[in-house]
PDB file of C-alpha atoms in Angstrom:
ATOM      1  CA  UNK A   8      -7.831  54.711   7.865  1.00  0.00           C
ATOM      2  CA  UNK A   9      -4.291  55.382   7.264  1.00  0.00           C
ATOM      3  CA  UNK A  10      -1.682  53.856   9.194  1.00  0.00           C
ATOM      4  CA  UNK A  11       1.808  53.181   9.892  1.00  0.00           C
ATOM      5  CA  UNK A  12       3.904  50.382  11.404  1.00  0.00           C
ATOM      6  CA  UNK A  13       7.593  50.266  13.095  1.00  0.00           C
ATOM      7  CA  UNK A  14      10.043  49.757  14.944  1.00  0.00           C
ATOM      8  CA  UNK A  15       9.525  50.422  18.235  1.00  0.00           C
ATOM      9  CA  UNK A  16      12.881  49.389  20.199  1.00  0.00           C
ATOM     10  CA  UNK A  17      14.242  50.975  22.074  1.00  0.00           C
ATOM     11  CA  UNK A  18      17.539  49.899  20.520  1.00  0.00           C
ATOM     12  CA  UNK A  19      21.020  50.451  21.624  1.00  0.00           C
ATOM     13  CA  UNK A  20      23.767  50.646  19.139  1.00  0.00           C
ATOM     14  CA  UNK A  21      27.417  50.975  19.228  1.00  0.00           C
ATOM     15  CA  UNK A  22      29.164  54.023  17.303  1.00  0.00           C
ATOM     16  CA  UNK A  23      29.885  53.395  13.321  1.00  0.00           C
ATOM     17  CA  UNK A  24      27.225  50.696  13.870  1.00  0.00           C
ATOM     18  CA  UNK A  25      24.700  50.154  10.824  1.00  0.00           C
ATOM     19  CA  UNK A  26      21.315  51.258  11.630  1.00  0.00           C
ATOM     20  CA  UNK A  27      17.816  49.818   9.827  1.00  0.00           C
ATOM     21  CA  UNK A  28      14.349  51.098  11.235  1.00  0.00           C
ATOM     22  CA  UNK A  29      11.576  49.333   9.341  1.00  0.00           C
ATOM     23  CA  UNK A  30       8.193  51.144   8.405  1.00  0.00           C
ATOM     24  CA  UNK A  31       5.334  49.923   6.504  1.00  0.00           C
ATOM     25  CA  UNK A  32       2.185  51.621   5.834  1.00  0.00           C
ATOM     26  CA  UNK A  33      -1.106  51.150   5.097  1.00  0.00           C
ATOM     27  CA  UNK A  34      -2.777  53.984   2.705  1.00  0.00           C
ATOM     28  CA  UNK A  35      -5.185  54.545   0.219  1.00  0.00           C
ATOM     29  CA  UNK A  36      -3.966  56.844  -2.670  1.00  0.00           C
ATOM     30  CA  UNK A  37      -0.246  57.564  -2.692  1.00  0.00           C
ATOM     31  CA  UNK A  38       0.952  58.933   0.081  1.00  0.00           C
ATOM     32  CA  UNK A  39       3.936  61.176   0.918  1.00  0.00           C
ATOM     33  CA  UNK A  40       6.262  59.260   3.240  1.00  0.00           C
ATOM     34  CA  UNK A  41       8.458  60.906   6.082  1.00  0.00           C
ATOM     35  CA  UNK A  42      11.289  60.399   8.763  1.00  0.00           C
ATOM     36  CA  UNK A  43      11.087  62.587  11.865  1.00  0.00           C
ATOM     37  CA  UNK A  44      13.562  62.810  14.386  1.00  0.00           C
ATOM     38  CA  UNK A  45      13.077  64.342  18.092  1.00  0.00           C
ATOM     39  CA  UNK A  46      16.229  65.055  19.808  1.00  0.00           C
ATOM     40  CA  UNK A  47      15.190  64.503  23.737  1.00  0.00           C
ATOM     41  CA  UNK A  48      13.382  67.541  25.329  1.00  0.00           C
ATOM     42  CA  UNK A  49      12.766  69.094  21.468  1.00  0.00           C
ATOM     43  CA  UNK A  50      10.178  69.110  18.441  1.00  0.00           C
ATOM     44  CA  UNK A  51       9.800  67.406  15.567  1.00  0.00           C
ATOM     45  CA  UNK A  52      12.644  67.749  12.718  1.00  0.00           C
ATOM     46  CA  UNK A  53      12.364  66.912   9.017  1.00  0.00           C
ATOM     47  CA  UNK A  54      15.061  64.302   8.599  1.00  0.00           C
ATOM     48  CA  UNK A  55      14.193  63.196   4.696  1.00  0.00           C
ATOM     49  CA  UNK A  56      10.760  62.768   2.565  1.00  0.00           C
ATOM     50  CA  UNK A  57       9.804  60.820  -0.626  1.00  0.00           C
ATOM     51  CA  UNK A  58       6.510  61.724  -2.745  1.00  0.00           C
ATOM     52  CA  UNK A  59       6.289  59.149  -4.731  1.00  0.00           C
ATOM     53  CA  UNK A  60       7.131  55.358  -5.324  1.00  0.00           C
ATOM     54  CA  UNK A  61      11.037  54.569  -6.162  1.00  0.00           C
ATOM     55  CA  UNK A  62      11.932  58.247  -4.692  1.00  0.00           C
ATOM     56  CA  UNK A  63      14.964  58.202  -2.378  1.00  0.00           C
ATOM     57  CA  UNK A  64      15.175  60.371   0.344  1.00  0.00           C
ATOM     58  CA  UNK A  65      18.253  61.215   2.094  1.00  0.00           C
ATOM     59  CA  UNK A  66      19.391  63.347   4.719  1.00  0.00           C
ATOM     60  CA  UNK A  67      22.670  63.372   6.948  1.00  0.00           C
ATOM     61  CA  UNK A  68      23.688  59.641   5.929  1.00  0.00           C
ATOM     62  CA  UNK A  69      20.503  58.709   6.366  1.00  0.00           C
ATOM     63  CA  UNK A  70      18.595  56.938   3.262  1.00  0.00           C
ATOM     64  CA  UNK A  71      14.874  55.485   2.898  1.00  0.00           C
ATOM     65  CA  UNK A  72      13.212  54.244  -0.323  1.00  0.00           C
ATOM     66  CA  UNK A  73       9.528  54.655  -0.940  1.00  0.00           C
ATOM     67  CA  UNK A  74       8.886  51.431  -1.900  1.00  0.00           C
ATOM     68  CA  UNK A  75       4.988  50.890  -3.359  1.00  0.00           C
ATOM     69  CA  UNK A  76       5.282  47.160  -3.991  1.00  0.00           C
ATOM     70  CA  UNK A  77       6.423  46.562  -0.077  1.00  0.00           C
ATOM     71  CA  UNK A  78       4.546  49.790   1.146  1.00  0.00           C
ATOM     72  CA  UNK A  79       7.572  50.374   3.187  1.00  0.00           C
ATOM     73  CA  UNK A  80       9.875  53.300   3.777  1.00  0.00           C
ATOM     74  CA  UNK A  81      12.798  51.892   5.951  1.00  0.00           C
ATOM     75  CA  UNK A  82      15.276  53.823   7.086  1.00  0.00           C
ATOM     76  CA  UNK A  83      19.132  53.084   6.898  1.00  0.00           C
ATOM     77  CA  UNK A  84      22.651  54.657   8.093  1.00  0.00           C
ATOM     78  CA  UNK A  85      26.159  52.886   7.582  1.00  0.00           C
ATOM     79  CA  UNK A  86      27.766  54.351  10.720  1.00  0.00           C
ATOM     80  CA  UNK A  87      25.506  55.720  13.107  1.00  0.00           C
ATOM     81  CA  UNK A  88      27.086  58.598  15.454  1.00  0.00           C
ATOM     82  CA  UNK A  89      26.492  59.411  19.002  1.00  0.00           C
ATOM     83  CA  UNK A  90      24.611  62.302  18.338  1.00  0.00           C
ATOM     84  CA  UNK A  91      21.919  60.424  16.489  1.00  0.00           C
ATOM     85  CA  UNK A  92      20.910  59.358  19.567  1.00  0.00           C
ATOM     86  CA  UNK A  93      16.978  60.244  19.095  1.00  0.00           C
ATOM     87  CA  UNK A  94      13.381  59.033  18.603  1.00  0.00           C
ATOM     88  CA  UNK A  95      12.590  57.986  14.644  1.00  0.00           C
ATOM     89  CA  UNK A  96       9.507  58.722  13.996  1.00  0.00           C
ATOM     90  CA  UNK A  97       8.167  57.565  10.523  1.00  0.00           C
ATOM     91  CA  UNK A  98       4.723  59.644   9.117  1.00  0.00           C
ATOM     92  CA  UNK A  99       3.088  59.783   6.013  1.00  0.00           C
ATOM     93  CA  UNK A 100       0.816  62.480   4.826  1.00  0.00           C
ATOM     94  CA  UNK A 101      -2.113  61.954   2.322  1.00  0.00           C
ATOM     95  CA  UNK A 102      -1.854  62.522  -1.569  1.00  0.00           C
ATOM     96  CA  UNK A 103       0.364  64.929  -2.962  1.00  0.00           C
ATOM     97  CA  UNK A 104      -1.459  68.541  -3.202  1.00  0.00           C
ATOM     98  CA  UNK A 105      -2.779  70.270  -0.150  1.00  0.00           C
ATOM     99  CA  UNK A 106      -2.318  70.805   3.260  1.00  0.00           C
ATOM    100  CA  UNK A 107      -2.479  67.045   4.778  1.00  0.00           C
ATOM    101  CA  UNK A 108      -2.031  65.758   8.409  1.00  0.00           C
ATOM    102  CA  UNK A 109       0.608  63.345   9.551  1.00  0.00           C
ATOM    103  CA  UNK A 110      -0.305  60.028  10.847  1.00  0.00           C
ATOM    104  CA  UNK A 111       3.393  58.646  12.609  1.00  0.00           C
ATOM    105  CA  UNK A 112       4.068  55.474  13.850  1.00  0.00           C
ATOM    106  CA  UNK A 113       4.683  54.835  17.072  1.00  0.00           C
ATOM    107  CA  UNK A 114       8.331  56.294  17.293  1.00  0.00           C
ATOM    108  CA  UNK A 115      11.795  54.312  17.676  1.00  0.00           C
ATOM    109  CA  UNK A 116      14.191  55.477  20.429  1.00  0.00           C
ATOM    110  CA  UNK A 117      17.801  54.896  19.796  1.00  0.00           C
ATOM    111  CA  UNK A 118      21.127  55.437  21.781  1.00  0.00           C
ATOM    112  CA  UNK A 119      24.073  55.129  20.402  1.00  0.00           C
ATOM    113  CA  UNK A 120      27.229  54.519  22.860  1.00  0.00           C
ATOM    114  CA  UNK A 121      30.574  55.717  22.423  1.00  0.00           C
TER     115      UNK A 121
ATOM    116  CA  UNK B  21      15.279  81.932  10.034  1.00  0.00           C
ATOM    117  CA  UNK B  22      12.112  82.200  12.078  1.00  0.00           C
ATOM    118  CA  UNK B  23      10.396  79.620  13.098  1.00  0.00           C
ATOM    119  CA  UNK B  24       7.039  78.184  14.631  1.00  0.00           C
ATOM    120  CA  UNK B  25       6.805  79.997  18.189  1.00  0.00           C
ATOM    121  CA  UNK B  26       4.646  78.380  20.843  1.00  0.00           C
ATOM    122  CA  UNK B  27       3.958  79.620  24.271  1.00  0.00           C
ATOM    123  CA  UNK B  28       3.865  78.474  26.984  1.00  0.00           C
ATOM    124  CA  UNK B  29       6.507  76.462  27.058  1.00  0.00           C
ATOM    125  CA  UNK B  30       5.506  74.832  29.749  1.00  0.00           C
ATOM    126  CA  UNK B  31       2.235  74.748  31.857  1.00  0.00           C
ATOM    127  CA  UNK B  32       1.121  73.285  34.982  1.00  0.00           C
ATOM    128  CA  UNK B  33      -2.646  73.299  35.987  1.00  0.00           C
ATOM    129  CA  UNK B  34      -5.116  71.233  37.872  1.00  0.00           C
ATOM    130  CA  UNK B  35      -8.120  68.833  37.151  1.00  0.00           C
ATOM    131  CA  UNK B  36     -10.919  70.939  35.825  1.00  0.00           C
ATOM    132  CA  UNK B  37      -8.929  74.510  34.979  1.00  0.00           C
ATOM    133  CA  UNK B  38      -8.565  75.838  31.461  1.00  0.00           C
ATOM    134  CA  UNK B  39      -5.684  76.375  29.439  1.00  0.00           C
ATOM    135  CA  UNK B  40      -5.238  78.261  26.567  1.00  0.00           C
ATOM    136  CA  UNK B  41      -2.009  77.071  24.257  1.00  0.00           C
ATOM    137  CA  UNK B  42      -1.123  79.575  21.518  1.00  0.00           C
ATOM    138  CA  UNK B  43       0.821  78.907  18.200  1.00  0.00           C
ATOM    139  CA  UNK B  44       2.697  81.523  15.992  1.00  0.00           C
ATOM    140  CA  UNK B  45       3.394  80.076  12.131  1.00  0.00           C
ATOM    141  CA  UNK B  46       6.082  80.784  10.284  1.00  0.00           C
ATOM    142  CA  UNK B  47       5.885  84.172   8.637  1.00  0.00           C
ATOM    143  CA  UNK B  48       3.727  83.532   5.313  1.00  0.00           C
ATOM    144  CA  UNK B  49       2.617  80.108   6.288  1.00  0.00           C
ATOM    145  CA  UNK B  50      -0.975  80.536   6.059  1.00  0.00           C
ATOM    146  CA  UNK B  51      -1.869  76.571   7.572  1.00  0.00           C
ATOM    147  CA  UNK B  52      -1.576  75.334  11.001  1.00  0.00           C
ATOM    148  CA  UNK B  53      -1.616  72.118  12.349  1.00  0.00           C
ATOM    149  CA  UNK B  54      -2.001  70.509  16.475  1.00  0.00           C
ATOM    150  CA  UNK B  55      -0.329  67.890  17.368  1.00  0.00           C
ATOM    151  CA  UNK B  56      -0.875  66.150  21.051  1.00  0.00           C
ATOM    152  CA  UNK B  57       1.960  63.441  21.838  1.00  0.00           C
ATOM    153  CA  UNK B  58       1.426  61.659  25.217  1.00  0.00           C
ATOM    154  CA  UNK B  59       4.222  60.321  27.154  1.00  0.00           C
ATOM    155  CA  UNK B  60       6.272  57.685  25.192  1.00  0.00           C
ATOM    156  CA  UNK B  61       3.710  58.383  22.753  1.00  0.00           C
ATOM    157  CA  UNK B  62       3.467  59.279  19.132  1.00  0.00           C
ATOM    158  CA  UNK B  63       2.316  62.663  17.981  1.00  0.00           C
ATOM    159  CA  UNK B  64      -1.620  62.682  17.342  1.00  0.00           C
ATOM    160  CA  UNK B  65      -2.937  65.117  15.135  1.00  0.00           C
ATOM    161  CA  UNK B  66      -6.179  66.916  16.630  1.00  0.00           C
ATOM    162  CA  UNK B  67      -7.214  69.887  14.015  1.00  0.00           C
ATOM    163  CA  UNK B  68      -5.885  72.121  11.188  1.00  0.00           C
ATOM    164  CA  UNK B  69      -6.576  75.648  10.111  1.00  0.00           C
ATOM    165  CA  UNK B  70      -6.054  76.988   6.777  1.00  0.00           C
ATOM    166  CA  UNK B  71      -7.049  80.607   6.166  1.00  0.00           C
ATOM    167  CA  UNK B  72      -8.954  80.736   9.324  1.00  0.00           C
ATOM    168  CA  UNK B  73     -10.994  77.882   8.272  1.00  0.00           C
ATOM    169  CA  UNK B  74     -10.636  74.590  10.497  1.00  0.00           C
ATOM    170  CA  UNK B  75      -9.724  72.383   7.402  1.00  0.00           C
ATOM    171  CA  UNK B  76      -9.163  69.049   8.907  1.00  0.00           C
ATOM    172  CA  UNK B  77     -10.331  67.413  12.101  1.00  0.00           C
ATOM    173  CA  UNK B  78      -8.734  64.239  13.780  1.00  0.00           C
ATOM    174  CA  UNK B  79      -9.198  63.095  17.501  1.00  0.00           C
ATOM    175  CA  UNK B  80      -9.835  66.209  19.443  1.00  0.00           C
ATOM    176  CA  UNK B  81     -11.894  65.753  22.249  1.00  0.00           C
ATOM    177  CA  UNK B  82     -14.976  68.376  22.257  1.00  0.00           C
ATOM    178  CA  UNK B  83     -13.821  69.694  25.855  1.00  0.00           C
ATOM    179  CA  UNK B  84     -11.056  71.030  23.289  1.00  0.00           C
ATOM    180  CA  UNK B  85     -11.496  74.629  20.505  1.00  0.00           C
ATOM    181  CA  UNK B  86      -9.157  76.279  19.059  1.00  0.00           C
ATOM    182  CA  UNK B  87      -9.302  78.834  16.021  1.00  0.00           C
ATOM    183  CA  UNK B  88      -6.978  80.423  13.844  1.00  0.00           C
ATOM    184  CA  UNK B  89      -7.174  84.244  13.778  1.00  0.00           C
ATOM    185  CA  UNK B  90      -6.533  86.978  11.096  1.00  0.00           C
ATOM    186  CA  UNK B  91      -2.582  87.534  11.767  1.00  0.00           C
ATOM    187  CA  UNK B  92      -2.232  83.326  11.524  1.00  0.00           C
ATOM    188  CA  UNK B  93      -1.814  82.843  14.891  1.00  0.00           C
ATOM    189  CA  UNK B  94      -3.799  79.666  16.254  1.00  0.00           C
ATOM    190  CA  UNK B  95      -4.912  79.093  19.680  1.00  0.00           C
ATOM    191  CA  UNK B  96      -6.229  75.772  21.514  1.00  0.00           C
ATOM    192  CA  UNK B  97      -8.484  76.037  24.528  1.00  0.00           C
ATOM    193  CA  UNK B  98      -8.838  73.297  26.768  1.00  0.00           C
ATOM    194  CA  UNK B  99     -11.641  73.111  29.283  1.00  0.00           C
ATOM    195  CA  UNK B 100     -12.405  70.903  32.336  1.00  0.00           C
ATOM    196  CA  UNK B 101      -8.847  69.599  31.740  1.00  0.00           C
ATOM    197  CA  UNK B 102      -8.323  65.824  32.830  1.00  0.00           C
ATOM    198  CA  UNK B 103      -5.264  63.923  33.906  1.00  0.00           C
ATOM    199  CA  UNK B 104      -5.053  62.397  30.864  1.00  0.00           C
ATOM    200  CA  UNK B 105      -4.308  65.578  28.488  1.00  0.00           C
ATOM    201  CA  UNK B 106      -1.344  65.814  29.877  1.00  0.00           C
ATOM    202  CA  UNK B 107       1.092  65.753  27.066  1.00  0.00           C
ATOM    203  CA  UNK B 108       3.385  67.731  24.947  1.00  0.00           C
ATOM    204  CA  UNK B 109       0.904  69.670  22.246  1.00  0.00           C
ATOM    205  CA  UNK B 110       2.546  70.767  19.121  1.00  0.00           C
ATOM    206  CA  UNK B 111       1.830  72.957  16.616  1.00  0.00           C
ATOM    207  CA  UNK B 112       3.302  73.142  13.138  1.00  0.00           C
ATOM    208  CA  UNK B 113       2.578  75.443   9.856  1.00  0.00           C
ATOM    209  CA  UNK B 114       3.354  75.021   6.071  1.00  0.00           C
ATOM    210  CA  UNK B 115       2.479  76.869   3.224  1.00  0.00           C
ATOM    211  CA  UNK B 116       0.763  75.041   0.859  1.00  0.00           C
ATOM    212  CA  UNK B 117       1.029  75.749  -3.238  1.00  0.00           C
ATOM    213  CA  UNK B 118      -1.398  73.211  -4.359  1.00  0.00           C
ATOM    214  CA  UNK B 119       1.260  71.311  -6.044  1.00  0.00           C
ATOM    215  CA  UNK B 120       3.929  68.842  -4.334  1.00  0.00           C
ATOM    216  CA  UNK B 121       3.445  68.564  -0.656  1.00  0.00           C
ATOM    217  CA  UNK B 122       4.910  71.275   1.440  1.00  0.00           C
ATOM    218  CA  UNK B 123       6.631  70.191   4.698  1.00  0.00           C
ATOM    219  CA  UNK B 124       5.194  70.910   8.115  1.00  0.00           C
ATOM    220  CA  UNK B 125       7.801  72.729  10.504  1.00  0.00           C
ATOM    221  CA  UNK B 126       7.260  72.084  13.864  1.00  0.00           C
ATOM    222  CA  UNK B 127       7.269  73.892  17.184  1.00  0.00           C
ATOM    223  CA  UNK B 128       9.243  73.043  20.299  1.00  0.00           C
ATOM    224  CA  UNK B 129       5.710  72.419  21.582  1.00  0.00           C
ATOM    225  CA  UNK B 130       4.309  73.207  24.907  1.00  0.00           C
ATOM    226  CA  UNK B 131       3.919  70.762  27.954  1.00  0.00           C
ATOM    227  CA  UNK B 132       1.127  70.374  29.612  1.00  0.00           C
ATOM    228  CA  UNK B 133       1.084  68.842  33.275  1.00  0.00           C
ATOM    229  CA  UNK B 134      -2.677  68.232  34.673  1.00  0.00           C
ATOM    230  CA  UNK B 135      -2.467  67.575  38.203  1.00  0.00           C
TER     231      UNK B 135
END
């Protein structure tokens, strides 16, 4: 079935640090691709989406490519903030059209210290 | 803008109660989705409903039902409840057009402590 693979940290950066959370993903079909973000003791928050292969999605200084040659979807930020301190959670959904599940990874906590 | 309600917010019960977790979609969102996400875990999805019609079914356990009624609303029974469903159970709702995928929005979920 389909799957997805990252980071799992945790991982502790310092502020204006560069951030890279790596996701891969195992589909059949083309998927939708997704970051998530949960702020602690909250739900699940859209951070940015691509629907197809050589989309960029971006979101707050956040980036991620849907690459279909790597079947990744990493994320990136030049200068992470303290407030980004969170749980990444990357997802993908199945082909476009339709009401589809998720299927996340396994979620990457991150603190970032003043 | 409103947004997916759940209640409880939180809920304790012990080994072999019931609980019933209820979900309240975004006005006009006619599709809901459960999510379970054990500790340190990553969200699971267990069923969806899409005009009252369970549409999709992942790894709910049969000791679990839930149904989505006429206003939209969804609810998720769980019966003889075990230690192990403890977790934080989402819900989330889109509105699907049939053409590019619609996002899911997501609940603050409710907690679940089995004890």
């Amino acid at each position: 079935g389909d799957s997805v693979t990252q980071m799992e940290g945790p991982v502790t950066l310092s502020e204006e640090a560069f951030l890279t959370i790596n996701c891969t993903y195992t589909a059949t079909g083309y998927p939708s691709l997704f970051w998530y973000v949960q702020y602690p003791g909250e739900g699940l928050q859209l951070l940015l989406k691509a629907t197809k292969a050589d989309d960029k999605g971006s979101n707050k200084g956040f980036e991620a490519t849907y690459r279909k040659e790597t079947t990744s979807f990493h994320l990136e930020k030049g200068s992470v903030q303290v407030s980004d301190s969170a749980v990444y959670f990357c997802a993908l959904s199945g082909p476009q059209g339709g009401s589809e599940k998720l299927v996340f990874g396994k979620g990457m906590k991150l603190t970032v210290n003043p | 803008a409103a947004g997916v309600i759940q209640s409880p917010r939180h809920l304790i019960k012990e080994k072999r109660e019931t609980a019933t977790l209820k979900c309240y979609p975004i006005p006009r969102h006619d599709t809901v989705y459960w999510y379970q996400q054990g500790p340190g875990q990553d969200p699971q999805f267990l069923i969806s409903f899409y005009e009252k019609m369970q549409s999709d079914k992942g790894s709910i356990p049969d000791r679990f039902s839930a149904q989505q009624f006429s206003d939209y609303h969804s609810e998720l029974n769980m019966s003889s409840l075990e230690l192990g469903d403890s977790a934080l159970y989402f819900c989330a709702s889109n509105a699907p057009t049939g053409g590019s995928y619609n996002e899911q929005f997501f609940g603050p979920g409710t907690r679940l402590t089995v004890l």
